[in-house]
Short mmCIF file of C-alpha atoms and ligand atoms in Angstrom, two decimals:
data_model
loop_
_atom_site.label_atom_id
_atom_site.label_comp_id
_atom_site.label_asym_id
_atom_site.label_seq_id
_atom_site.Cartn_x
_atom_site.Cartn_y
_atom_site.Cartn_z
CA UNK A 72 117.74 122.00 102.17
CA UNK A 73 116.89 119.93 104.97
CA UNK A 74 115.49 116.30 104.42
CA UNK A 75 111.83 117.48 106.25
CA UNK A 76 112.14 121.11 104.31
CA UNK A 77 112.25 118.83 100.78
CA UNK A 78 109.41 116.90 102.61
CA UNK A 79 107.33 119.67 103.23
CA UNK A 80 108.28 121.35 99.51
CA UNK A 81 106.64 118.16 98.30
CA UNK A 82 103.54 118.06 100.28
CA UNK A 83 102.78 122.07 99.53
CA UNK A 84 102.94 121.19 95.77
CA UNK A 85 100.23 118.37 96.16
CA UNK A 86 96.88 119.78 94.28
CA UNK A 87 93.65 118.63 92.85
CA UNK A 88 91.51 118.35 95.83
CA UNK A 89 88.04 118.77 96.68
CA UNK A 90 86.26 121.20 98.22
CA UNK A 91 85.85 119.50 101.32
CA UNK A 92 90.05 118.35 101.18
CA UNK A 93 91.19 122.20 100.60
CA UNK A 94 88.98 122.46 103.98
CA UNK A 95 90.10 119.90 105.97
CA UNK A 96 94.07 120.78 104.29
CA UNK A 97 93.49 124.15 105.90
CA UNK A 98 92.09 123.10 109.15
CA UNK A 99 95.15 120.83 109.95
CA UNK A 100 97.18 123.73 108.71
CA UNK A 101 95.60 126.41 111.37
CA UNK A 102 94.90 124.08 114.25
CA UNK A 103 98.93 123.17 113.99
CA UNK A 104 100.29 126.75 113.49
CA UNK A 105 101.85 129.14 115.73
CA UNK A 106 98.39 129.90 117.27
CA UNK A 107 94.76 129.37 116.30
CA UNK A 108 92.45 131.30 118.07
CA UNK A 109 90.30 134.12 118.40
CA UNK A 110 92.73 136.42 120.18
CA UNK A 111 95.86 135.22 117.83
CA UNK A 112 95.51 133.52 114.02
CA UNK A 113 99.30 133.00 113.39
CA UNK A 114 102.01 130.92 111.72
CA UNK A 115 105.93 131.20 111.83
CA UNK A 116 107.90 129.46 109.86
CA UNK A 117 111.30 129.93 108.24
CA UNK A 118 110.42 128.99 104.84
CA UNK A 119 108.91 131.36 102.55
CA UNK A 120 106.82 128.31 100.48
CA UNK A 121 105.06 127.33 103.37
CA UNK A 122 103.84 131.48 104.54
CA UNK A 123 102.18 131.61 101.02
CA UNK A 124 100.74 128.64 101.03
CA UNK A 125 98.96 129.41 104.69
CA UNK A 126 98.17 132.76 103.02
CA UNK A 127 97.01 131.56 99.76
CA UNK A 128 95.02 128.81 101.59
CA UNK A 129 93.52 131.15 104.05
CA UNK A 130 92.25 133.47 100.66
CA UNK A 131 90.87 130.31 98.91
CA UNK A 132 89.11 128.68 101.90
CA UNK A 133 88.27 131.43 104.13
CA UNK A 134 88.09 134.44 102.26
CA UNK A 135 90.84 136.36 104.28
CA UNK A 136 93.62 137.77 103.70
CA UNK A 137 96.90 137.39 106.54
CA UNK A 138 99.66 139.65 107.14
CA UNK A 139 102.86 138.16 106.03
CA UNK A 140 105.78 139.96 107.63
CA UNK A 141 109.97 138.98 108.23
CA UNK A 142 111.40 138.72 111.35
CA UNK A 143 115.17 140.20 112.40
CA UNK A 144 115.73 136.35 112.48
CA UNK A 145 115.19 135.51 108.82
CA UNK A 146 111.31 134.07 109.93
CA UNK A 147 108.06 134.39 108.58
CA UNK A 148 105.53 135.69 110.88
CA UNK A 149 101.96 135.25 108.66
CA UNK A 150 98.92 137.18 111.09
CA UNK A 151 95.11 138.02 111.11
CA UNK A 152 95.18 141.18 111.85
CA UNK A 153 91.86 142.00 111.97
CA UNK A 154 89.78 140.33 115.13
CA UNK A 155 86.61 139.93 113.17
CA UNK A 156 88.71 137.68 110.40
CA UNK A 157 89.52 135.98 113.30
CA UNK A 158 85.92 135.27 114.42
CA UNK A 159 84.76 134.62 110.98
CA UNK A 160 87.96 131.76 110.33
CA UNK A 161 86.90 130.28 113.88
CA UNK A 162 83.47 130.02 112.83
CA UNK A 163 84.08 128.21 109.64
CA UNK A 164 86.10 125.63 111.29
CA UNK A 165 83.40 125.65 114.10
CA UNK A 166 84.65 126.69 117.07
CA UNK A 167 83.51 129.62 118.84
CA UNK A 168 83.81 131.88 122.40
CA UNK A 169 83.30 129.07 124.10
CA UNK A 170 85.26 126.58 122.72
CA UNK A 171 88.57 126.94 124.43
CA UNK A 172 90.82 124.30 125.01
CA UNK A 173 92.56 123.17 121.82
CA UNK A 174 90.83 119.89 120.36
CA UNK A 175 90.59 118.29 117.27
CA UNK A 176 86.90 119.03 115.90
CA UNK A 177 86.10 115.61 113.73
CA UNK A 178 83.15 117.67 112.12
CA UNK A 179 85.83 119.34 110.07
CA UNK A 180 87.35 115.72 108.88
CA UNK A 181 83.89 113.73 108.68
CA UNK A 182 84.70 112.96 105.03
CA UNK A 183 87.33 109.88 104.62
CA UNK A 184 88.88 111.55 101.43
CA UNK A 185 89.70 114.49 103.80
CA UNK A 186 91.93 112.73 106.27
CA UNK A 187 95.11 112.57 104.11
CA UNK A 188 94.52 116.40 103.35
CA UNK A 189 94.13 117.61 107.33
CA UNK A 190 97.14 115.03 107.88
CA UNK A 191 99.25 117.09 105.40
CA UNK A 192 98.36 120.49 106.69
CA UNK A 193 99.40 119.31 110.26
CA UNK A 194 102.70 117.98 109.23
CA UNK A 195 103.02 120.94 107.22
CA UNK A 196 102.75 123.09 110.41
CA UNK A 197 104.22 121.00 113.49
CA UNK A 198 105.99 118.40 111.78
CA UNK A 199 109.53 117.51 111.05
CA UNK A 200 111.22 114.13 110.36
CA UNK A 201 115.00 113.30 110.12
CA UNK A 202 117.20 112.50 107.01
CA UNK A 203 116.55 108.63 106.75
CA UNK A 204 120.65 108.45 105.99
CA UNK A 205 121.09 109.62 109.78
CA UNK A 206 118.18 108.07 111.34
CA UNK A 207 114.73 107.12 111.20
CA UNK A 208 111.98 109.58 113.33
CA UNK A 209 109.23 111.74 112.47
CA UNK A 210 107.86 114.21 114.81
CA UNK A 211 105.10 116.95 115.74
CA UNK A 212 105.73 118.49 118.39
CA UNK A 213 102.68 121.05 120.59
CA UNK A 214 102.38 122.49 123.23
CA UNK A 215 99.08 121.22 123.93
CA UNK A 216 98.48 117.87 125.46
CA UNK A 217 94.65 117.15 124.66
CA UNK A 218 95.32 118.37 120.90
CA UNK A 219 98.55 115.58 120.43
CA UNK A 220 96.49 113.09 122.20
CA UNK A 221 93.59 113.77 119.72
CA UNK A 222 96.13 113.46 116.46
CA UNK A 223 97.88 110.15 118.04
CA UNK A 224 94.27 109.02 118.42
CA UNK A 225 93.42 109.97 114.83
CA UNK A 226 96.80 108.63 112.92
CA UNK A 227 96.22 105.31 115.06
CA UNK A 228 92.53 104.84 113.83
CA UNK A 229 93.74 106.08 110.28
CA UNK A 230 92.55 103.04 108.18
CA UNK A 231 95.13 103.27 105.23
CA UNK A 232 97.95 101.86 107.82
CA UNK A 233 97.03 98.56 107.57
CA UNK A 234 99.86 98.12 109.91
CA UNK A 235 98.56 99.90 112.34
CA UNK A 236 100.83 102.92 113.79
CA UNK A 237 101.77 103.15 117.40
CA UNK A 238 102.68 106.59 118.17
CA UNK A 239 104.41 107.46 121.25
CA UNK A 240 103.98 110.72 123.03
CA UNK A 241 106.79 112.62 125.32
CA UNK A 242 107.20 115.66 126.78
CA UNK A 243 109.80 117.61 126.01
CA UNK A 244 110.42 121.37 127.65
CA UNK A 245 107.09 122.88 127.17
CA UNK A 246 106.10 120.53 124.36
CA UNK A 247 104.13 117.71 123.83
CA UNK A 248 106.16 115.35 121.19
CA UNK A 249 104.29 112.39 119.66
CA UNK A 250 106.74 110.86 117.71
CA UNK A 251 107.36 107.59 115.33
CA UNK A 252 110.73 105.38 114.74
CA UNK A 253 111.11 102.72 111.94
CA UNK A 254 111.04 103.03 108.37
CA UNK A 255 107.52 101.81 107.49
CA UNK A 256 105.97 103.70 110.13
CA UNK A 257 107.91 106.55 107.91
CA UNK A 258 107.27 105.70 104.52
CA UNK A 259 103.41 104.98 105.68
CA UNK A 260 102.62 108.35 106.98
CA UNK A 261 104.46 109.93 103.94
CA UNK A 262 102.81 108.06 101.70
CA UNK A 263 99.10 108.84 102.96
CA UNK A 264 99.85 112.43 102.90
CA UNK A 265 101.05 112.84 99.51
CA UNK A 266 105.04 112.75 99.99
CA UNK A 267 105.43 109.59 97.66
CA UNK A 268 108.72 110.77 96.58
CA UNK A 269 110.16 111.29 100.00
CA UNK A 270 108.50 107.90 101.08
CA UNK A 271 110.36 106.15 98.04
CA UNK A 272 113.88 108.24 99.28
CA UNK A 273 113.30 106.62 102.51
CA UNK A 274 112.81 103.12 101.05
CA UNK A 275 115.51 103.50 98.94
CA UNK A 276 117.61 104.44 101.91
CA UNK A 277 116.69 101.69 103.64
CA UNK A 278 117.39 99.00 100.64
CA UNK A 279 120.32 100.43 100.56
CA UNK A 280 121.24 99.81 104.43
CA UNK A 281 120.13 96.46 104.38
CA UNK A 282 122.40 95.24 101.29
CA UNK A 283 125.29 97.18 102.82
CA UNK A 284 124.59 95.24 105.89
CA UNK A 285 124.37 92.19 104.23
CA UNK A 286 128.14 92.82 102.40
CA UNK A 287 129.97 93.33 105.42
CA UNK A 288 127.94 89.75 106.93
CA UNK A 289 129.06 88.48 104.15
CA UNK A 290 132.70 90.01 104.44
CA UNK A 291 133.46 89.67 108.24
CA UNK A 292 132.71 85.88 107.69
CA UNK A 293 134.79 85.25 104.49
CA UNK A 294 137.76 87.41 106.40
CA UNK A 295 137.18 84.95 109.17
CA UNK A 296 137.42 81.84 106.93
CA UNK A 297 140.83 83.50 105.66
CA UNK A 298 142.34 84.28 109.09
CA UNK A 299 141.70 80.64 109.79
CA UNK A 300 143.33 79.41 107.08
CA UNK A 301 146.22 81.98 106.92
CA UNK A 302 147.40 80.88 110.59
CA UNK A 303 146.83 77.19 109.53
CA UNK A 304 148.71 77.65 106.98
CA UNK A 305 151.86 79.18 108.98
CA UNK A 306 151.85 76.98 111.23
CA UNK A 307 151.70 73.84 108.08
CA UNK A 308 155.07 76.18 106.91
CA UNK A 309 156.45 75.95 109.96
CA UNK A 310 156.28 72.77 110.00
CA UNK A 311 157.60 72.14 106.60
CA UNK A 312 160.56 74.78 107.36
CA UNK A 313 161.43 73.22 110.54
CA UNK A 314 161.76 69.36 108.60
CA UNK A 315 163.91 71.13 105.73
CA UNK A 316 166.02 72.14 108.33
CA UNK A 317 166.57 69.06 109.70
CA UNK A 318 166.07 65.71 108.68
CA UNK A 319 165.12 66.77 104.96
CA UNK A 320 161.92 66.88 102.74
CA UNK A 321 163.23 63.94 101.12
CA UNK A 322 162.73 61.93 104.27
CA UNK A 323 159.17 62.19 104.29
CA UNK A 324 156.68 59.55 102.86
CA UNK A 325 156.66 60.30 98.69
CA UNK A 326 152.54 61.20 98.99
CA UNK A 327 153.59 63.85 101.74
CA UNK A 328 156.36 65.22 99.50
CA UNK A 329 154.07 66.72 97.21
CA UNK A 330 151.93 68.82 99.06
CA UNK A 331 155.07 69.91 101.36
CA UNK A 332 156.88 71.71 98.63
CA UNK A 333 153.45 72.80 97.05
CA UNK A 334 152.40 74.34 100.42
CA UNK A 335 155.63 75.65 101.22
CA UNK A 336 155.53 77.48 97.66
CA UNK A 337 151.72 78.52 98.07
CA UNK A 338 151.29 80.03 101.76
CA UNK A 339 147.97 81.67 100.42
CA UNK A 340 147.09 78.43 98.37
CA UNK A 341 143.22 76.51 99.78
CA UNK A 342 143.11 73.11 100.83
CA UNK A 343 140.81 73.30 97.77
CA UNK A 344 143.17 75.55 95.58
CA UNK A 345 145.98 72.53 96.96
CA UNK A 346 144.12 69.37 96.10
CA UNK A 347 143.60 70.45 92.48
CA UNK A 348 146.86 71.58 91.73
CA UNK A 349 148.46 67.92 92.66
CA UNK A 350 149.38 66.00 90.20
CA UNK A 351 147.06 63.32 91.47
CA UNK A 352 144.30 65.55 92.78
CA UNK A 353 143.14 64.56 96.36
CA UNK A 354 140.03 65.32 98.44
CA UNK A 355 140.03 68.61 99.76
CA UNK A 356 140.33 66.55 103.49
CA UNK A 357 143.09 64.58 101.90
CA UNK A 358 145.06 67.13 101.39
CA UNK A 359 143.97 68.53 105.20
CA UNK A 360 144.92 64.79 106.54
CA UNK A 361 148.46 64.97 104.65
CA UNK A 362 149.07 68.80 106.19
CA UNK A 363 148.35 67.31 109.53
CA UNK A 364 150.70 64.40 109.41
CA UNK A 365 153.73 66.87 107.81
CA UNK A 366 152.94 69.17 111.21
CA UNK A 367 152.63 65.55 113.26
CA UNK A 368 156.24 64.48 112.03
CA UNK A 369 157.66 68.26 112.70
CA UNK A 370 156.25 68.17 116.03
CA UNK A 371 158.35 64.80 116.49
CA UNK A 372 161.86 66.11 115.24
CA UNK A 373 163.48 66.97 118.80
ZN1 ZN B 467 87.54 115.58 101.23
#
Protein backbone atom coordinates (compact mmCIF):
# COMPACT_ATOMS: atom_id res chain seq x y z
CA UNK A 1 0.00 0.00 0.00
CA UNK A 2 0.78 3.40 -0.83
CA UNK A 3 2.19 5.86 1.89
CA UNK A 4 -1.30 8.26 1.46
CA UNK A 5 -3.53 4.80 1.13
CA UNK A 6 -1.93 3.82 4.89
CA UNK A 7 -2.71 7.56 5.57
CA UNK A 8 -6.12 7.47 4.67
CA UNK A 9 -6.57 3.66 6.37
CA UNK A 10 -5.64 5.58 9.49
CA UNK A 11 -7.85 8.51 9.32
CA UNK A 12 -11.12 6.15 8.33
CA UNK A 13 -10.42 4.19 11.60
CA UNK A 14 -10.53 7.47 13.77
CA UNK A 15 -13.96 7.23 15.97
CA UNK A 16 -15.58 8.70 18.99
CA UNK A 17 -16.96 11.85 17.72
CA UNK A 18 -19.79 13.98 18.32
CA UNK A 19 -22.74 14.50 16.74
CA UNK A 20 -21.87 17.64 15.31
CA UNK A 21 -18.00 16.01 14.18
CA UNK A 22 -19.75 12.84 12.35
CA UNK A 23 -21.54 15.99 10.54
CA UNK A 24 -18.97 18.12 9.72
CA UNK A 25 -16.65 14.47 8.94
CA UNK A 26 -19.34 13.87 6.35
CA UNK A 27 -19.65 17.26 4.92
CA UNK A 28 -15.86 17.45 4.07
CA UNK A 29 -16.32 13.94 2.81
CA UNK A 30 -19.27 14.93 0.15
CA UNK A 31 -18.21 18.44 -0.68
CA UNK A 32 -14.62 16.68 -1.76
CA UNK A 33 -16.03 13.62 -3.63
CA UNK A 34 -16.47 12.85 -7.15
CA UNK A 35 -19.54 15.20 -7.23
CA UNK A 36 -21.86 16.80 -4.70
CA UNK A 37 -24.86 18.03 -6.00
CA UNK A 38 -28.35 17.76 -6.67
CA UNK A 39 -28.09 16.30 -10.16
CA UNK A 40 -24.98 13.85 -9.10
CA UNK A 41 -24.12 12.60 -5.21
CA UNK A 42 -20.97 10.51 -6.07
CA UNK A 43 -17.58 9.21 -4.94
CA UNK A 44 -14.88 7.06 -6.82
CA UNK A 45 -12.25 5.78 -5.31
CA UNK A 46 -10.07 2.70 -5.71
CA UNK A 47 -10.10 1.55 -2.26
CA UNK A 48 -12.83 -0.45 -0.96
CA UNK A 49 -12.33 1.07 2.96
CA UNK A 50 -12.96 4.38 1.93
CA UNK A 51 -16.64 3.40 -0.41
CA UNK A 52 -17.98 1.97 2.96
CA UNK A 53 -17.04 4.42 4.96
CA UNK A 54 -18.85 7.24 2.51
CA UNK A 55 -21.70 4.69 2.56
CA UNK A 56 -21.77 3.91 6.14
CA UNK A 57 -21.38 7.69 6.85
CA UNK A 58 -24.04 8.69 4.48
CA UNK A 59 -26.57 5.90 6.56
CA UNK A 60 -25.47 7.32 9.99
CA UNK A 61 -25.65 11.07 9.17
CA UNK A 62 -28.11 11.34 6.51
CA UNK A 63 -30.29 8.54 6.62
CA UNK A 64 -29.54 7.28 3.00
CA UNK A 65 -28.44 4.65 1.60
CA UNK A 66 -25.75 4.94 -1.81
CA UNK A 67 -25.23 2.58 -4.50
CA UNK A 68 -21.86 1.04 -4.29
CA UNK A 69 -20.91 -0.51 -7.61
CA UNK A 70 -17.16 -1.77 -9.39
CA UNK A 71 -15.91 -0.40 -12.29
CA UNK A 72 -14.11 -2.56 -15.39
CA UNK A 73 -11.11 -0.61 -13.88
CA UNK A 74 -10.96 -2.16 -10.42
CA UNK A 75 -12.84 1.40 -8.96
CA UNK A 76 -15.46 2.07 -6.70
CA UNK A 77 -18.20 4.11 -8.02
CA UNK A 78 -20.55 4.84 -4.58
CA UNK A 79 -24.08 6.87 -6.09
CA UNK A 80 -27.47 8.41 -4.89
CA UNK A 81 -29.53 7.03 -6.97
CA UNK A 82 -32.54 8.39 -6.05
CA UNK A 83 -32.94 12.43 -6.83
CA UNK A 84 -35.02 13.08 -3.79
CA UNK A 85 -31.97 11.51 -1.47
CA UNK A 86 -30.20 13.89 -3.27
CA UNK A 87 -32.38 16.89 -2.28
CA UNK A 88 -32.83 15.69 1.19
CA UNK A 89 -28.53 15.24 1.68
CA UNK A 90 -28.29 18.88 0.07
CA UNK A 91 -30.65 20.16 2.45
CA UNK A 92 -29.00 18.86 5.52
CA UNK A 93 -25.77 20.32 4.60
CA UNK A 94 -27.76 23.50 3.55
CA UNK A 95 -27.52 24.12 0.24
CA UNK A 96 -30.32 24.17 -2.03
CA UNK A 97 -31.60 24.97 -5.98
CA UNK A 98 -30.08 27.91 -5.76
CA UNK A 99 -26.96 27.43 -4.36
CA UNK A 100 -24.75 26.57 -7.24
CA UNK A 101 -21.30 27.26 -7.41
CA UNK A 102 -19.28 24.98 -5.14
CA UNK A 103 -18.36 26.83 -1.73
CA UNK A 104 -17.47 25.92 1.51
CA UNK A 105 -20.69 26.57 3.78
CA UNK A 106 -19.00 27.56 7.41
CA UNK A 107 -22.58 26.93 8.94
CA UNK A 108 -21.74 23.27 8.61
CA UNK A 109 -18.18 23.78 10.59
CA UNK A 110 -19.39 26.61 13.15
CA UNK A 111 -18.29 24.32 15.99
CA UNK A 112 -14.28 24.43 16.64
CA UNK A 113 -14.28 20.65 17.67
CA UNK A 114 -15.64 20.04 14.12
CA UNK A 115 -12.79 21.43 12.08
CA UNK A 116 -10.35 18.49 12.50
CA UNK A 117 -13.37 16.13 11.53
CA UNK A 118 -14.45 18.17 8.04
CA UNK A 119 -10.49 18.41 7.55
CA UNK A 120 -10.33 14.56 7.62
CA UNK A 121 -13.27 13.90 5.40
CA UNK A 122 -11.68 16.28 2.74
CA UNK A 123 -8.36 14.65 2.77
CA UNK A 124 -10.13 11.53 2.81
CA UNK A 125 -11.76 12.46 -0.56
CA UNK A 126 -9.25 14.83 -2.59
CA UNK A 127 -6.20 14.29 -0.79
CA UNK A 128 -2.99 12.48 -1.30
CA UNK A 129 0.53 13.09 0.11
CA UNK A 130 3.88 11.42 -0.92
CA UNK A 131 6.03 8.76 0.94
CA UNK A 132 8.16 11.14 3.23
CA UNK A 133 11.30 8.61 2.17
CA UNK A 134 10.86 10.11 -1.50
CA UNK A 135 9.77 13.51 -0.75
CA UNK A 136 7.85 15.77 1.26
CA UNK A 137 4.18 17.16 -0.38
CA UNK A 138 0.69 16.82 0.43
CA UNK A 139 -1.98 17.62 -1.97
CA UNK A 140 -5.86 18.09 -2.81
CA UNK A 141 -6.41 18.56 -5.85
CA UNK A 142 -10.37 20.09 -7.46
CA UNK A 143 -11.56 21.09 -10.06
CA UNK A 144 -13.13 23.99 -8.62
CA UNK A 145 -11.31 27.19 -7.97
CA UNK A 146 -13.66 29.10 -5.40
CA UNK A 147 -14.01 25.68 -3.34
CA UNK A 148 -9.75 25.28 -3.03
CA UNK A 149 -9.57 28.90 -2.36
CA UNK A 150 -12.19 28.47 0.46
CA UNK A 151 -10.12 25.25 2.07
CA UNK A 152 -6.59 27.21 1.66
CA UNK A 153 -8.50 29.99 3.42
CA UNK A 154 -9.78 27.63 6.11
CA UNK A 155 -6.40 25.41 6.79
CA UNK A 156 -4.57 28.97 6.94
CA UNK A 157 -6.99 30.40 9.68
CA UNK A 158 -6.95 26.81 11.33
CA UNK A 159 -5.79 27.84 14.89
CA UNK A 160 -4.06 24.49 15.98
CA UNK A 161 -1.01 25.45 13.44
CA UNK A 162 0.54 27.66 15.57
CA UNK A 163 2.93 27.90 12.77
CA UNK A 164 0.79 29.10 10.60
CA UNK A 165 0.44 27.11 7.10
CA UNK A 166 1.00 28.76 3.79
CA UNK A 167 -0.65 26.81 1.21
CA UNK A 168 0.07 27.35 -2.33
CA UNK A 169 -2.45 26.84 -5.05
CA UNK A 170 -1.63 25.73 -8.91
CA UNK A 171 -3.37 24.71 -11.65
CA UNK A 172 -2.77 21.73 -13.06
CA UNK A 173 -4.83 20.30 -16.36
CA UNK A 174 -8.32 20.88 -15.29
CA UNK A 175 -7.48 20.97 -11.60
CA UNK A 176 -7.04 23.28 -9.02
CA UNK A 177 -3.97 21.89 -6.73
CA UNK A 178 -3.36 23.59 -3.36
CA UNK A 179 -0.53 21.95 -2.16
CA UNK A 180 2.12 21.98 0.95
CA UNK A 181 6.10 21.10 1.03
CA UNK A 182 8.15 20.65 4.29
CA UNK A 183 7.88 18.25 6.94
CA UNK A 184 6.09 20.24 9.67
CA UNK A 185 3.69 21.65 7.40
CA UNK A 186 3.19 17.60 6.96
CA UNK A 187 3.27 16.28 10.26
CA UNK A 188 0.91 19.45 11.33
CA UNK A 189 -1.94 18.76 9.07
CA UNK A 190 -1.67 14.97 9.91
CA UNK A 191 -1.63 15.49 13.22
CA UNK A 192 -4.89 17.80 13.44
CA UNK A 193 -6.75 15.32 11.49
CA UNK A 194 -6.17 12.31 13.42
CA UNK A 195 -3.16 10.57 11.40
CA UNK A 196 -0.75 10.69 14.53
CA UNK A 197 0.87 7.61 13.42
CA UNK A 198 1.60 8.72 9.92
CA UNK A 199 2.68 12.20 11.38
CA UNK A 200 5.20 10.31 13.76
CA UNK A 201 6.41 8.05 10.33
CA UNK A 202 7.09 11.32 8.84
CA UNK A 203 9.07 12.65 11.82
CA UNK A 204 10.80 9.68 12.13
CA UNK A 205 11.74 9.92 8.50
CA UNK A 206 12.93 13.06 8.84
CA UNK A 207 15.23 12.33 12.14
CA UNK A 208 16.44 9.93 10.29
CA UNK A 209 17.55 12.25 7.19
CA UNK A 210 18.99 14.70 9.26
CA UNK A 211 21.47 12.26 11.28
CA UNK A 212 22.31 10.60 7.96
CA UNK A 213 23.12 14.01 6.79
CA UNK A 214 25.00 14.82 9.60
CA UNK A 215 27.35 11.32 9.13
CA UNK A 216 28.37 11.98 5.77
CA UNK A 217 29.30 16.04 7.14
CA UNK A 218 30.97 14.42 9.42
CA UNK A 219 32.62 11.82 6.95
CA UNK A 220 33.44 14.01 3.84
CA UNK A 221 35.44 16.21 6.36
CA UNK A 222 37.38 13.46 8.25
CA UNK A 223 38.13 11.88 4.50
CA UNK A 224 39.37 15.33 3.76
CA UNK A 225 41.63 15.57 6.85
CA UNK A 226 43.02 12.03 5.62
CA UNK A 227 43.63 12.95 1.95
CA UNK A 228 45.62 15.81 3.39
CA UNK A 229 47.64 13.94 5.37
CA UNK A 230 48.04 10.86 3.07
CA UNK A 231 49.67 13.19 0.25
CA UNK A 232 51.73 14.92 3.05
CA UNK A 233 52.80 12.05 4.01
CA UNK A 234 54.10 10.80 0.41
CA UNK A 235 55.59 13.48 -0.29
CA UNK A 236 57.58 13.35 3.68
CA UNK A 237 58.49 9.51 2.06
CA UNK A 238 59.67 10.84 -0.77
CA UNK A 239 61.70 12.77 0.76
CA UNK A 240 63.08 10.29 3.14
CA UNK A 241 63.49 7.71 0.06
CA UNK A 242 65.20 10.15 -2.04
CA UNK A 243 68.04 10.95 1.13
CA UNK A 244 68.42 7.00 1.62
CA UNK A 245 69.30 6.96 -1.76
CA UNK A 246 71.79 9.29 -1.61
CA UNK A 247 73.68 10.81 0.96
CA UNK A 248 72.24 8.36 3.75
CA UNK A 249 69.79 8.58 6.77
CA UNK A 250 72.73 8.55 8.85
CA UNK A 251 73.74 11.95 7.57
CA UNK A 252 70.93 13.68 8.93
CA UNK A 253 70.86 15.59 12.34
CA UNK A 254 70.31 12.54 15.22
CA UNK A 255 66.67 14.37 16.31
CA UNK A 256 65.67 14.05 12.49
CA UNK A 257 66.79 10.40 12.41
CA UNK A 258 64.07 9.30 14.46
CA UNK A 259 61.08 10.40 12.93
CA UNK A 260 62.68 9.58 9.32
CA UNK A 261 62.79 5.88 9.82
CA UNK A 262 59.52 6.06 11.98
CA UNK A 263 57.72 7.87 9.10
CA UNK A 264 59.22 5.92 6.49
CA UNK A 265 57.89 2.69 8.43
CA UNK A 266 54.38 4.35 9.23
CA UNK A 267 53.07 6.05 5.85
CA UNK A 268 49.50 6.01 7.52
CA UNK A 269 51.02 7.03 11.00
CA UNK A 270 49.47 11.04 12.44
CA UNK A 271 51.69 13.71 13.27
CA UNK A 272 49.84 12.88 16.53
CA UNK A 273 50.05 8.96 16.18
CA UNK A 274 54.17 10.08 15.33
CA UNK A 275 54.92 12.32 18.28
CA UNK A 276 53.79 9.69 20.79
CA UNK A 277 55.44 6.85 19.47
CA UNK A 278 59.09 8.69 19.78
CA UNK A 279 61.05 7.75 22.20
CA UNK A 280 61.16 11.30 23.46
CA UNK A 281 57.62 12.30 22.56
CA UNK A 282 57.45 15.74 20.74
CA UNK A 283 54.64 18.25 20.09
CA UNK A 284 52.44 17.21 17.52
CA UNK A 285 54.07 20.58 15.47
CA UNK A 286 57.43 19.25 16.46
CA UNK A 287 57.16 16.45 14.83
CA UNK A 288 55.43 18.62 11.68
CA UNK A 289 58.66 21.11 11.99
CA UNK A 290 61.14 17.94 11.88
CA UNK A 291 59.03 16.42 8.63
CA UNK A 292 59.52 19.75 7.04
CA UNK A 293 63.21 20.10 7.50
CA UNK A 294 63.77 16.09 6.31
CA UNK A 295 61.67 17.34 2.92
CA UNK A 296 63.88 20.86 3.17
CA UNK A 297 67.27 18.80 3.10
CA UNK A 298 65.77 16.32 0.20
CA UNK A 299 64.80 19.22 -1.74
CA UNK A 300 68.64 20.33 -1.40
CA UNK A 301 70.34 16.95 -2.53
CA UNK A 302 70.97 17.85 -6.37
ZN1 LIG B 1 -17.98 18.93 16.51
Amino acid sequence: MSFSADVKSELLSVEAEDECCLHAFCYGLLLCSRSFSLREISALTEHSNIANKYSEILKKVCGVTPLISKSDAGKYRVEIKDAEDRAKIMNSFGYDIKSRTMRINYANISDECCKSAFLRGVFISCGTVNDPNKRYHLEFVLPYKNLIKDLALFISEFDEFETGLDPKIIQRNSNYVMYFKGSESIEDILTVMGAVNSSLQVMGVKMYKDMRNNVNRKLNFENANLDKTISAASKQIDAIRKIKNTIGISRLPVELREIAKMRFDNPDMSLRELSESLEVPISRSGVNHRLQKICDIADGIK
